Amino acid sequence: MTEHRITVAGVAVDTRHWIGGERIASAGTFTDVSPIDGSALGDIARGGPGEAAAAVAAAKAAFPDWAASSRAERARILHAIADGVEKRIEELAIVETTDNGALLRSHRRGVMPRVAHNFRFFADWLLTLDHEDFETRGHTNHVSWDPAGPCVLITPWNAPLMLATWKVAPALAAGNTVVLKPAEWSPLTASLLADIAAEAGLPAGVLNVVQGYGSEIGDALTSHPDVRRISFTGSVPTARRIAESAAANLTPLSLELGGKSPLLVFADADLDLAVDLAVEQYDNAGQVCLAATRFLVEESVAEEFTRRFVGRATALNQGDPRDEATDIGPNIHSRQLEKIDGFVQRALAAGARAVIGGHRGDGQYYAPTLLTDVRQDSEIVQEEVFGPVLTLQTFADEDEAIRLANDTRFGLAATVATGSRERAERITSQLVAGTVWVNCFFVRDLQAPFGGSRLSGVGREGGTWSFDFYCDLKNTVTAPNGWKNHG
């Protein structure tokens, strides 16, 4: 290791901020730790109000030229960034696995290719973004999407680079400049993204990356009067603080927050398919906001569903995420592990039964858990755990299934397993959720709206919805007459 640079699995990563096209150190640092074995990966620049102000100033200075650039030029550079990501997929995958503990095979085959796709999709969508002109009493209405200004993007630790670029790509495509603040538990691939963007020709100051704790740098970013958009993915309590911080400047917010999503299994469902969907909920050690953590199973098939699920779940291989044979890796941090175990132990003390799991493993691993005999109003059913912990309840009919499914403060997603198209249509029309999957899970198209209802979020992004958020929409109305003829 040299000053300001660490080596992670053979990959060099700069630990400083990226502000205005330069690497900037801070007086203080924080230690980044791998959840795989608890080893220290390195000391990361710990930003505060000074770094926040510098990053926003750089974004503000770079905004006029970037906003004035053509759609074709912005699209070209975004495609060049995607090219850079694709050239470094293996490096990005191993660094992120080491940093956040998610499966290496998933990063290689799905997550990092999706990072590149995020840039390509929004680059291409930008070139087709249009609204047909329309007339009002002979006057022509023309809708345009104008760049809004500097954007602050605050991203989570469970899929750091993929979720960061889900925000960065449309913000840049829209003609905005960006200050990206990655989660302090998984900051490394954001630093590599800064390198890739610079190599692709993105002008200095258009993308800035600052690291640190939310309480020290996050508040300074979200309260800054020159910030014109804030997008955040994370917890409800943090979102409330961000909203309060942004309120003084009326800065528009996009918030993608927690979930307590249901998986509804009806008696007419293909049970093997339903079990496949259920086992998928342990993906990323349960650290997925969209996970259907509440199984709601029709009484007549609950025993058979449970039997098959237990057989599949207990066969999962938990271990080192760098091993191709591993199905479940570690949880991100010792504090998160304490939180997960606290939820489970309180549920067990209140009368829940652990069909499988219900305890810690070694290190930062938590045993895949399924709890039954849980009350609808209990903490374990109502609050997001964000770990490999699922609950199972039964229902007698459709009305009870819908009531149980909707009876939380959240509304991010829902999954339905049924063999009846008519039932699927009845059920999905009544579910409170931003996304509903029927006989499938985690099928996502970037042109679809994404977001949550209730405490699961504010707003929608994806396709044109992303540009609606990251732009100032303008309607220009032109009279049919009044032009002077200059010949």
Short mmCIF file of C-alpha atoms in Angstrom, two decimals:
data_model
loop_
_atom_site.label_atom_id
_atom_site.label_comp_id
_atom_site.label_asym_id
_atom_site.label_seq_id
_atom_site.Cartn_x
_atom_site.Cartn_y
_atom_site.Cartn_z
CA MET A 1 0.00 0.00 0.00
CA THR A 2 1.20 3.50 -0.88
CA GLU A 3 -0.15 6.76 0.50
CA HIS A 4 -3.78 7.34 -0.61
CA ARG A 5 -3.85 4.07 -2.54
CA ILE A 6 -4.73 0.59 -1.41
CA THR A 7 -4.64 -2.75 -3.18
CA VAL A 8 -7.77 -4.88 -2.92
CA ALA A 9 -7.54 -8.38 -4.40
CA GLY A 10 -4.77 -7.12 -6.67
CA VAL A 11 -6.68 -4.00 -7.78
CA ALA A 12 -5.35 -0.53 -6.95
CA VAL A 13 -8.01 1.80 -5.48
CA ASP A 14 -7.47 5.47 -4.66
CA THR A 15 -8.87 6.28 -1.23
CA ARG A 16 -9.21 10.04 -1.77
CA HIS A 17 -12.24 12.02 -2.92
CA TRP A 18 -12.66 12.91 -6.59
CA ILE A 19 -13.55 16.61 -6.80
CA GLY A 20 -13.31 18.83 -9.88
CA GLY A 21 -11.24 16.26 -11.74
CA GLU A 22 -8.62 15.91 -9.01
CA ARG A 23 -7.93 13.55 -6.14
CA ILE A 24 -8.41 15.38 -2.85
CA ALA A 25 -7.37 14.05 0.57
CA SER A 26 -8.99 14.84 3.92
CA ALA A 27 -7.41 15.45 7.28
CA GLY A 28 -9.32 12.51 8.73
CA THR A 29 -9.99 8.97 7.55
CA PHE A 30 -12.23 6.02 8.36
CA THR A 31 -11.35 2.35 8.07
CA ASP A 32 -13.10 0.23 5.47
CA VAL A 33 -13.54 -3.37 6.62
CA SER A 34 -14.34 -6.47 4.56
CA PRO A 35 -17.37 -8.38 5.84
CA ILE A 36 -15.89 -11.63 4.56
CA ASP A 37 -13.29 -11.94 7.31
CA GLY A 38 -13.31 -8.62 9.17
CA SER A 39 -9.99 -7.55 7.70
CA ALA A 40 -9.20 -3.85 7.28
CA LEU A 41 -9.05 -2.94 3.60
CA GLY A 42 -7.67 0.54 4.11
CA ASP A 43 -8.19 4.05 5.44
CA ILE A 44 -10.62 6.12 3.35
CA ALA A 45 -10.73 9.92 3.11
CA ARG A 46 -13.33 11.15 5.59
CA GLY A 47 -15.04 14.21 4.18
CA GLY A 48 -16.97 16.90 5.98
CA PRO A 49 -18.55 20.29 5.23
CA GLY A 50 -15.42 21.57 3.48
CA GLU A 51 -15.30 18.69 1.02
CA ALA A 52 -19.06 18.92 0.50
CA ALA A 53 -18.81 22.62 -0.36
CA ALA A 54 -15.88 21.98 -2.71
CA ALA A 55 -17.70 19.18 -4.53
CA VAL A 56 -20.88 21.21 -5.01
CA ALA A 57 -18.82 24.19 -6.18
CA ALA A 58 -17.07 21.98 -8.74
CA ALA A 59 -20.39 20.59 -9.93
CA LYS A 60 -21.84 24.10 -10.19
CA ALA A 61 -18.85 25.38 -12.18
CA ALA A 62 -19.00 22.43 -14.59
CA PHE A 63 -22.77 22.58 -15.07
CA PRO A 64 -23.15 25.29 -17.76
CA ASP A 65 -20.89 23.62 -20.30
CA TRP A 66 -22.19 20.11 -19.64
CA ALA A 67 -25.82 21.30 -19.77
CA ALA A 68 -25.10 23.06 -23.09
CA SER A 69 -23.52 19.95 -24.64
CA SER A 70 -25.57 18.13 -27.24
CA ARG A 71 -27.57 15.03 -26.49
CA ALA A 72 -25.38 13.14 -28.92
CA GLU A 73 -22.19 14.20 -27.11
CA ARG A 74 -23.53 13.23 -23.70
CA ALA A 75 -24.70 9.88 -25.07
CA ARG A 76 -21.29 9.28 -26.61
CA ILE A 77 -19.50 9.81 -23.31
CA LEU A 78 -21.96 7.63 -21.40
CA HIS A 79 -21.33 4.83 -23.87
CA ALA A 80 -17.60 5.34 -23.38
CA ILE A 81 -18.08 4.97 -19.62
CA ALA A 82 -19.98 1.74 -20.26
CA ASP A 83 -17.07 0.54 -22.40
CA GLY A 84 -14.72 1.29 -19.51
CA VAL A 85 -16.90 -0.64 -17.08
CA GLU A 86 -17.01 -3.65 -19.38
CA LYS A 87 -13.22 -3.66 -19.70
CA ARG A 88 -12.91 -3.77 -15.91
CA ILE A 89 -15.78 -6.07 -14.95
CA GLU A 90 -13.49 -8.58 -13.25
CA GLU A 91 -11.72 -5.88 -11.23
CA LEU A 92 -14.97 -4.19 -10.24
CA ALA A 93 -16.51 -7.53 -9.29
CA ILE A 94 -13.71 -8.68 -6.99
CA VAL A 95 -13.35 -5.27 -5.34
CA GLU A 96 -17.06 -4.99 -4.62
CA THR A 97 -17.29 -8.57 -3.35
CA THR A 98 -14.38 -7.93 -1.01
CA ASP A 99 -15.92 -4.63 0.10
CA ASN A 100 -19.55 -5.62 0.66
CA GLY A 101 -19.61 -9.43 0.76
CA ALA A 102 -22.04 -10.09 -2.09
CA LEU A 103 -21.44 -13.14 -4.29
CA LEU A 104 -18.58 -12.81 -6.76
CA ARG A 105 -20.41 -14.93 -9.32
CA SER A 106 -23.37 -12.52 -9.18
CA HIS A 107 -21.12 -9.50 -9.61
CA ARG A 108 -19.39 -11.07 -12.59
CA ARG A 109 -22.46 -12.35 -14.41
CA GLY A 110 -25.20 -9.92 -13.49
CA VAL A 111 -24.40 -6.88 -11.38
CA MET A 112 -21.42 -5.37 -13.20
CA PRO A 113 -22.87 -6.00 -16.67
CA ARG A 114 -25.96 -4.19 -15.39
CA VAL A 115 -23.73 -1.25 -14.38
CA ALA A 116 -22.63 -0.89 -17.99
CA HIS A 117 -26.21 -1.34 -19.17
CA ASN A 118 -27.36 1.51 -16.91
CA PHE A 119 -25.13 3.91 -18.85
CA ARG A 120 -26.02 2.52 -22.26
CA PHE A 121 -29.75 2.49 -21.57
CA PHE A 122 -30.00 6.10 -20.44
CA ALA A 123 -27.65 7.26 -23.19
CA ASP A 124 -29.95 5.67 -25.77
CA TRP A 125 -33.15 6.78 -24.05
CA LEU A 126 -31.90 10.37 -24.08
CA LEU A 127 -31.68 10.29 -27.88
CA THR A 128 -35.34 9.24 -28.17
CA LEU A 129 -36.72 11.47 -25.40
CA ASP A 130 -39.56 13.45 -26.93
CA HIS A 131 -43.13 14.59 -26.49
CA GLU A 132 -45.28 15.20 -29.53
CA ASP A 133 -46.25 18.85 -29.97
CA PHE A 134 -49.92 19.61 -29.48
CA GLU A 135 -52.20 22.51 -30.17
CA THR A 136 -54.37 24.70 -27.95
CA ARG A 137 -56.69 27.06 -29.87
CA GLY A 138 -54.17 27.20 -32.70
CA HIS A 139 -51.18 27.71 -30.38
CA THR A 140 -48.36 25.13 -30.41
CA ASN A 141 -47.25 23.48 -27.14
CA HIS A 142 -43.71 22.12 -27.10
CA VAL A 143 -42.46 20.10 -24.09
CA SER A 144 -38.74 20.04 -23.31
CA TRP A 145 -36.53 18.57 -20.60
CA ASP A 146 -34.03 21.16 -19.35
CA PRO A 147 -31.06 20.17 -17.15
CA ALA A 148 -31.80 21.05 -13.53
CA GLY A 149 -28.32 21.63 -12.08
CA PRO A 150 -26.00 19.93 -9.57
CA CYS A 151 -27.43 16.70 -8.15
CA VAL A 152 -26.51 14.99 -4.88
CA LEU A 153 -26.83 11.20 -5.10
CA ILE A 154 -26.56 9.21 -1.86
CA THR A 155 -26.33 5.49 -2.41
CA PRO A 156 -26.53 2.32 -0.27
CA TRP A 157 -24.10 -0.45 0.53
CA ASN A 158 -26.02 -3.53 -0.57
CA ALA A 159 -25.42 -3.08 -4.34
CA PRO A 160 -23.07 -0.11 -4.33
CA LEU A 161 -22.07 0.42 -7.94
CA MET A 162 -25.22 -0.83 -9.63
CA LEU A 163 -27.50 1.37 -7.51
CA ALA A 164 -25.13 4.34 -7.81
CA THR A 165 -25.11 4.17 -11.61
CA TRP A 166 -28.91 3.74 -11.67
CA LYS A 167 -28.85 7.37 -10.46
CA VAL A 168 -25.62 8.69 -11.99
CA ALA A 169 -26.42 7.60 -15.55
CA PRO A 170 -29.76 9.41 -15.97
CA ALA A 171 -28.55 12.46 -14.05
CA LEU A 172 -25.58 12.84 -16.39
CA ALA A 173 -27.66 12.01 -19.47
CA ALA A 174 -30.09 14.76 -18.49
CA GLY A 175 -27.25 17.29 -18.60
CA ASN A 176 -26.77 17.61 -14.86
CA THR A 177 -23.58 17.46 -12.85
CA VAL A 178 -23.28 15.05 -9.93
CA VAL A 179 -21.91 14.75 -6.43
CA LEU A 180 -21.99 11.06 -5.52
CA LYS A 181 -21.75 10.09 -1.87
CA PRO A 182 -21.39 6.28 -1.51
CA ALA A 183 -22.16 4.43 1.70
CA GLU A 184 -19.22 4.40 4.09
CA TRP A 185 -19.46 0.61 4.47
CA SER A 186 -18.78 0.02 0.76
CA PRO A 187 -17.07 3.02 -0.88
CA LEU A 188 -14.46 1.42 -3.11
CA THR A 189 -16.16 0.88 -6.48
CA ALA A 190 -17.41 4.49 -6.50
CA SER A 191 -13.76 5.54 -6.50
CA LEU A 192 -13.06 3.22 -9.42
CA LEU A 193 -16.07 4.68 -11.26
CA ALA A 194 -14.49 8.14 -11.00
CA ASP A 195 -11.36 6.77 -12.71
CA ILE A 196 -13.40 5.10 -15.45
CA ALA A 197 -15.47 8.24 -16.10
CA ALA A 198 -12.36 10.41 -16.35
CA GLU A 199 -10.73 7.96 -18.77
CA ALA A 200 -13.92 8.05 -20.87
CA GLY A 201 -13.59 11.79 -21.31
CA LEU A 202 -16.18 13.06 -18.85
CA PRO A 203 -15.19 16.70 -18.19
CA ALA A 204 -13.77 17.64 -14.80
CA GLY A 205 -16.40 18.51 -12.22
CA VAL A 206 -19.27 16.74 -14.00
CA LEU A 207 -18.93 13.74 -11.67
CA ASN A 208 -17.57 14.21 -8.17
CA VAL A 209 -17.24 11.46 -5.54
CA VAL A 210 -17.01 12.30 -1.84
CA GLN A 211 -16.70 9.80 1.00
CA GLY A 212 -17.56 9.93 4.66
CA TYR A 213 -20.30 9.62 7.24
CA GLY A 214 -23.76 10.95 6.60
CA SER A 215 -23.78 13.00 9.79
CA GLU A 216 -20.55 14.74 8.77
CA ILE A 217 -20.79 15.22 5.03
CA GLY A 218 -24.29 14.13 4.06
CA ASP A 219 -26.08 16.94 5.86
CA ALA A 220 -23.75 19.53 4.31
CA LEU A 221 -24.58 18.18 0.85
CA THR A 222 -28.34 17.91 1.22
CA SER A 223 -28.73 21.36 2.76
CA HIS A 224 -26.58 23.15 0.17
CA PRO A 225 -28.53 25.88 -1.64
CA ASP A 226 -26.82 25.18 -4.99
CA VAL A 227 -28.04 21.58 -5.13
CA ARG A 228 -31.05 21.19 -7.41
CA ARG A 229 -31.87 17.49 -7.02
CA ILE A 230 -31.31 14.89 -4.29
CA SER A 231 -31.77 11.17 -4.84
CA PHE A 232 -31.38 8.77 -1.93
CA THR A 233 -31.68 5.03 -1.46
CA GLY A 234 -31.66 3.79 2.11
CA SER A 235 -33.57 3.79 5.37
CA VAL A 236 -36.69 5.70 6.37
CA PRO A 237 -35.04 7.50 9.34
CA THR A 238 -32.21 8.77 7.14
CA ALA A 239 -34.70 9.83 4.48
CA ARG A 240 -36.56 11.91 7.05
CA ARG A 241 -33.34 13.70 7.97
CA ILE A 242 -32.55 14.34 4.32
CA ALA A 243 -36.05 15.70 3.70
CA GLU A 244 -35.73 18.06 6.66
CA SER A 245 -32.32 19.20 5.42
CA ALA A 246 -33.58 19.78 1.87
CA ALA A 247 -36.77 21.55 2.98
CA ALA A 248 -35.18 24.98 3.48
CA ASN A 249 -34.26 25.12 -0.21
CA LEU A 250 -37.28 23.15 -1.47
CA THR A 251 -34.86 20.82 -3.24
CA PRO A 252 -36.79 18.09 -5.09
CA LEU A 253 -36.25 14.60 -3.68
CA SER A 254 -36.41 11.06 -5.01
CA LEU A 255 -36.44 8.55 -2.16
CA GLU A 256 -36.24 4.76 -2.55
CA LEU A 257 -36.60 3.36 0.94
CA GLY A 258 -37.35 0.18 2.80
CA GLY A 259 -39.73 -2.64 2.16
CA LYS A 260 -41.61 -5.40 3.91
CA SER A 261 -42.87 -7.07 0.81
CA PRO A 262 -45.15 -10.13 0.69
CA LEU A 263 -44.98 -13.33 -1.31
CA LEU A 264 -48.54 -14.58 -1.73
CA VAL A 265 -48.79 -18.29 -2.50
CA PHE A 266 -52.23 -19.56 -3.51
CA ALA A 267 -53.31 -23.19 -3.52
CA ASP A 268 -53.53 -23.25 -7.31
CA ALA A 269 -49.91 -22.14 -7.73
CA ASP A 270 -47.13 -24.34 -9.07
CA LEU A 271 -45.60 -25.14 -5.67
CA ASP A 272 -42.17 -25.89 -7.08
CA LEU A 273 -42.16 -22.47 -8.71
CA ALA A 274 -43.43 -20.86 -5.51
CA VAL A 275 -40.62 -22.47 -3.53
CA ASP A 276 -38.08 -21.32 -6.12
CA LEU A 277 -39.37 -17.77 -5.66
CA ALA A 278 -39.27 -18.13 -1.89
CA VAL A 279 -35.68 -19.35 -1.76
CA GLU A 280 -34.63 -16.41 -3.95
CA GLN A 281 -35.47 -14.11 -1.05
CA TYR A 282 -32.20 -15.10 0.62
CA ASP A 283 -30.31 -13.46 -2.24
CA ASN A 284 -27.46 -11.19 -1.09
CA ALA A 285 -27.88 -12.54 2.45
CA GLY A 286 -31.34 -10.98 2.56
CA GLN A 287 -29.93 -7.50 2.00
CA VAL A 288 -32.31 -6.58 -0.83
CA CYS A 289 -34.90 -3.85 -0.42
CA LEU A 290 -37.29 -5.61 -2.83
CA ALA A 291 -37.14 -8.98 -1.04
CA ALA A 292 -40.45 -10.65 -0.30
CA THR A 293 -39.68 -11.33 3.34
CA ARG A 294 -43.26 -12.15 4.38
CA PHE A 295 -44.58 -15.46 3.05
CA LEU A 296 -48.38 -15.52 2.98
CA VAL A 297 -49.48 -19.05 2.07
CA GLU A 298 -52.98 -20.43 1.60
CA GLU A 299 -53.81 -22.76 4.49
CA SER A 300 -54.44 -25.86 2.39
CA VAL A 301 -50.90 -25.90 0.94
CA ALA A 302 -48.95 -24.29 3.78
CA GLU A 303 -47.62 -27.54 5.24
CA GLU A 304 -46.43 -28.85 1.87
CA PHE A 305 -44.97 -25.48 0.89
CA THR A 306 -43.06 -25.31 4.16
CA ARG A 307 -41.73 -28.83 3.79
CA ARG A 308 -40.41 -28.17 0.29
CA PHE A 309 -39.01 -24.78 1.25
CA VAL A 310 -37.09 -26.19 4.21
CA GLY A 311 -35.58 -28.87 2.01
CA ARG A 312 -34.36 -26.29 -0.48
CA ALA A 313 -33.25 -23.64 2.02
CA THR A 314 -31.25 -26.00 4.23
CA ALA A 315 -29.32 -27.14 1.14
CA LEU A 316 -28.03 -23.64 0.46
CA ASN A 317 -24.31 -23.23 0.89
CA GLN A 318 -23.30 -20.34 3.15
CA GLY A 319 -19.69 -19.26 3.08
CA ASP A 320 -17.01 -17.22 1.35
CA PRO A 321 -18.71 -15.19 -1.42
CA ARG A 322 -15.63 -15.51 -3.60
CA ASP A 323 -16.29 -19.26 -3.90
CA GLU A 324 -18.41 -20.16 -6.94
CA ALA A 325 -20.26 -22.78 -4.87
CA THR A 326 -21.47 -20.27 -2.26
CA ASP A 327 -25.14 -19.30 -2.24
CA ILE A 328 -25.23 -16.93 0.77
CA GLY A 329 -22.40 -14.70 1.90
CA PRO A 330 -21.90 -12.56 5.01
CA ASN A 331 -23.87 -9.57 6.20
CA ILE A 332 -22.25 -6.23 5.61
CA HIS A 333 -21.17 -5.10 9.08
CA SER A 334 -21.10 -6.18 12.71
CA ARG A 335 -23.66 -3.48 13.53
CA GLN A 336 -26.03 -4.87 10.90
CA LEU A 337 -25.53 -8.39 12.26
CA GLU A 338 -26.44 -7.15 15.75
CA LYS A 339 -29.57 -5.54 14.35
CA ILE A 340 -30.63 -8.72 12.53
CA ASP A 341 -30.07 -10.91 15.57
CA GLY A 342 -31.94 -8.46 17.76
CA PHE A 343 -35.02 -8.74 15.57
CA VAL A 344 -34.88 -12.53 15.62
CA GLN A 345 -34.27 -12.93 19.34
CA ARG A 346 -37.09 -10.52 20.22
CA ALA A 347 -39.41 -12.45 17.90
CA LEU A 348 -38.47 -15.77 19.47
CA ALA A 349 -38.99 -14.33 22.93
CA ALA A 350 -42.45 -13.17 21.85
CA GLY A 351 -43.46 -16.69 20.79
CA ALA A 352 -42.24 -17.08 17.22
CA ARG A 353 -40.82 -20.45 16.16
CA ALA A 354 -37.68 -20.84 14.06
CA VAL A 355 -38.38 -23.52 11.46
CA ILE A 356 -34.79 -23.08 10.30
CA GLY A 357 -32.01 -20.81 11.52
CA GLY A 358 -32.70 -18.26 14.21
CA HIS A 359 -29.08 -17.76 15.20
CA ARG A 360 -25.73 -16.34 14.10
CA GLY A 361 -23.08 -18.24 12.28
CA ASP A 362 -19.37 -17.56 12.50
CA GLY A 363 -18.03 -14.09 11.85
CA GLN A 364 -20.54 -11.83 10.10
CA TYR A 365 -22.70 -14.66 8.80
CA TYR A 366 -26.31 -15.14 9.88
CA ALA A 367 -28.03 -18.47 9.42
CA PRO A 368 -30.88 -18.38 6.86
CA THR A 369 -33.97 -18.14 9.01
CA LEU A 370 -37.70 -18.83 8.64
CA LEU A 371 -40.01 -17.86 11.50
CA THR A 372 -43.60 -19.01 11.96
CA ASP A 373 -46.21 -18.42 14.70
CA VAL A 374 -45.82 -14.67 14.25
CA ARG A 375 -48.54 -12.10 14.87
CA GLN A 376 -49.47 -9.64 12.17
CA ASP A 377 -48.85 -6.69 14.50
CA SER A 378 -45.47 -8.00 15.70
CA GLU A 379 -42.21 -6.18 15.05
CA ILE A 380 -40.79 -9.02 12.96
CA VAL A 381 -43.74 -8.78 10.55
CA GLN A 382 -43.96 -5.00 10.45
CA GLU A 383 -40.33 -3.79 10.37
CA GLU A 384 -37.61 -4.28 7.78
CA VAL A 385 -34.85 -6.60 9.03
CA PHE A 386 -32.55 -6.47 5.98
CA GLY A 387 -31.01 -9.84 6.58
CA PRO A 388 -31.70 -13.52 5.75
CA VAL A 389 -34.83 -13.61 7.92
CA LEU A 390 -38.26 -14.55 6.54
CA THR A 391 -41.65 -15.08 8.15
CA LEU A 392 -44.52 -17.37 7.20
CA GLN A 393 -48.21 -16.78 7.85
CA THR A 394 -51.28 -18.47 6.41
CA PHE A 395 -54.54 -17.15 4.98
CA ALA A 396 -57.95 -18.64 4.31
CA ASP A 397 -59.09 -16.70 1.24
CA GLU A 398 -58.25 -13.86 -1.12
CA ASP A 399 -59.67 -11.16 1.11
CA GLU A 400 -57.47 -12.20 4.03
CA ALA A 401 -54.44 -12.52 1.76
CA ILE A 402 -54.87 -8.95 0.49
CA ARG A 403 -55.51 -7.61 3.98
CA LEU A 404 -52.35 -9.21 5.35
CA ALA A 405 -50.28 -8.20 2.34
CA ASN A 406 -51.24 -4.53 2.61
CA ASP A 407 -51.10 -4.33 6.39
CA THR A 408 -47.70 -2.66 6.82
CA ARG A 409 -46.37 0.90 6.53
CA PHE A 410 -44.47 -0.07 3.38
CA GLY A 411 -45.38 -0.59 -0.25
CA LEU A 412 -42.28 -1.30 -2.30
CA ALA A 413 -43.02 -4.61 -4.00
CA ALA A 414 -45.11 -7.77 -3.92
CA THR A 415 -44.86 -11.22 -5.48
CA VAL A 416 -47.83 -13.43 -6.34
CA ALA A 417 -47.77 -17.15 -7.12
CA THR A 418 -51.01 -18.43 -8.65
CA GLY A 419 -52.15 -20.63 -11.51
CA SER A 420 -55.11 -18.40 -12.31
CA ARG A 421 -54.79 -15.38 -14.58
CA GLU A 422 -58.11 -14.05 -13.32
CA ARG A 423 -56.99 -14.32 -9.69
CA ALA A 424 -53.70 -12.63 -10.51
CA GLU A 425 -55.56 -9.69 -12.04
CA ARG A 426 -57.88 -9.41 -9.03
CA ILE A 427 -55.06 -9.59 -6.51
CA THR A 428 -52.54 -7.32 -8.21
CA SER A 429 -55.11 -4.56 -8.70
CA GLN A 430 -55.56 -4.38 -4.92
CA LEU A 431 -51.97 -4.66 -3.72
CA VAL A 432 -50.20 -1.50 -2.50
CA ALA A 433 -46.79 -1.76 -4.16
CA GLY A 434 -44.61 0.02 -6.67
CA THR A 435 -43.76 -3.28 -8.40
CA VAL A 436 -45.75 -6.52 -8.48
CA TRP A 437 -44.31 -9.74 -9.87
CA VAL A 438 -46.62 -12.60 -10.86
CA ASN A 439 -45.03 -16.06 -10.95
CA CYS A 440 -41.60 -14.45 -11.22
CA PHE A 441 -39.25 -12.27 -9.17
CA PHE A 442 -36.74 -9.48 -9.78
CA VAL A 443 -37.48 -9.11 -13.47
CA ARG A 444 -36.68 -5.43 -14.05
CA ASP A 445 -36.66 -3.33 -17.20
CA LEU A 446 -35.04 0.09 -16.99
CA GLN A 447 -37.86 1.67 -18.97
CA ALA A 448 -40.39 0.73 -16.28
CA PRO A 449 -41.24 3.06 -13.38
CA PHE A 450 -39.50 2.08 -10.16
CA GLY A 451 -40.24 3.29 -6.65
CA GLY A 452 -42.38 2.64 -3.63
CA SER A 453 -45.63 3.64 -2.00
CA ARG A 454 -46.22 4.69 1.61
CA LEU A 455 -42.95 4.68 3.57
CA SER A 456 -41.18 2.82 0.77
CA GLY A 457 -40.43 6.03 -1.05
CA VAL A 458 -41.29 9.18 -2.91
CA GLY A 459 -41.37 9.38 -6.70
CA ARG A 460 -40.56 7.04 -9.56
CA GLU A 461 -37.45 6.64 -11.69
CA GLY A 462 -36.70 4.67 -14.84
CA GLY A 463 -37.11 5.54 -18.51
CA THR A 464 -38.78 8.91 -19.00
CA TRP A 465 -39.64 9.05 -15.28
CA SER A 466 -35.93 9.48 -14.53
CA PHE A 467 -35.67 12.42 -16.90
CA ASP A 468 -38.84 13.90 -15.43
CA PHE A 469 -37.09 13.94 -12.06
CA TYR A 470 -33.60 15.00 -13.12
CA CYS A 471 -34.86 17.78 -15.41
CA ASP A 472 -36.93 20.92 -15.22
CA LEU A 473 -39.81 20.23 -17.59
CA LYS A 474 -40.74 23.19 -19.73
CA ASN A 475 -43.77 23.80 -21.91
CA THR A 476 -43.27 26.47 -24.57
CA VAL A 477 -46.50 27.84 -26.06
CA THR A 478 -46.18 29.67 -29.37
CA ALA A 479 -48.86 31.81 -31.01
CA PRO A 480 -49.67 31.09 -34.66
CA ASN A 481 -49.14 34.72 -35.66
CA GLY A 482 -46.99 37.63 -34.60
CA TRP A 483 -43.87 36.89 -36.59
CA LYS A 484 -42.36 39.79 -38.46
CA ASN A 485 -41.46 39.05 -42.02
CA HIS A 486 -37.91 40.20 -42.63
CA GLY A 487 -37.87 38.72 -46.06
#
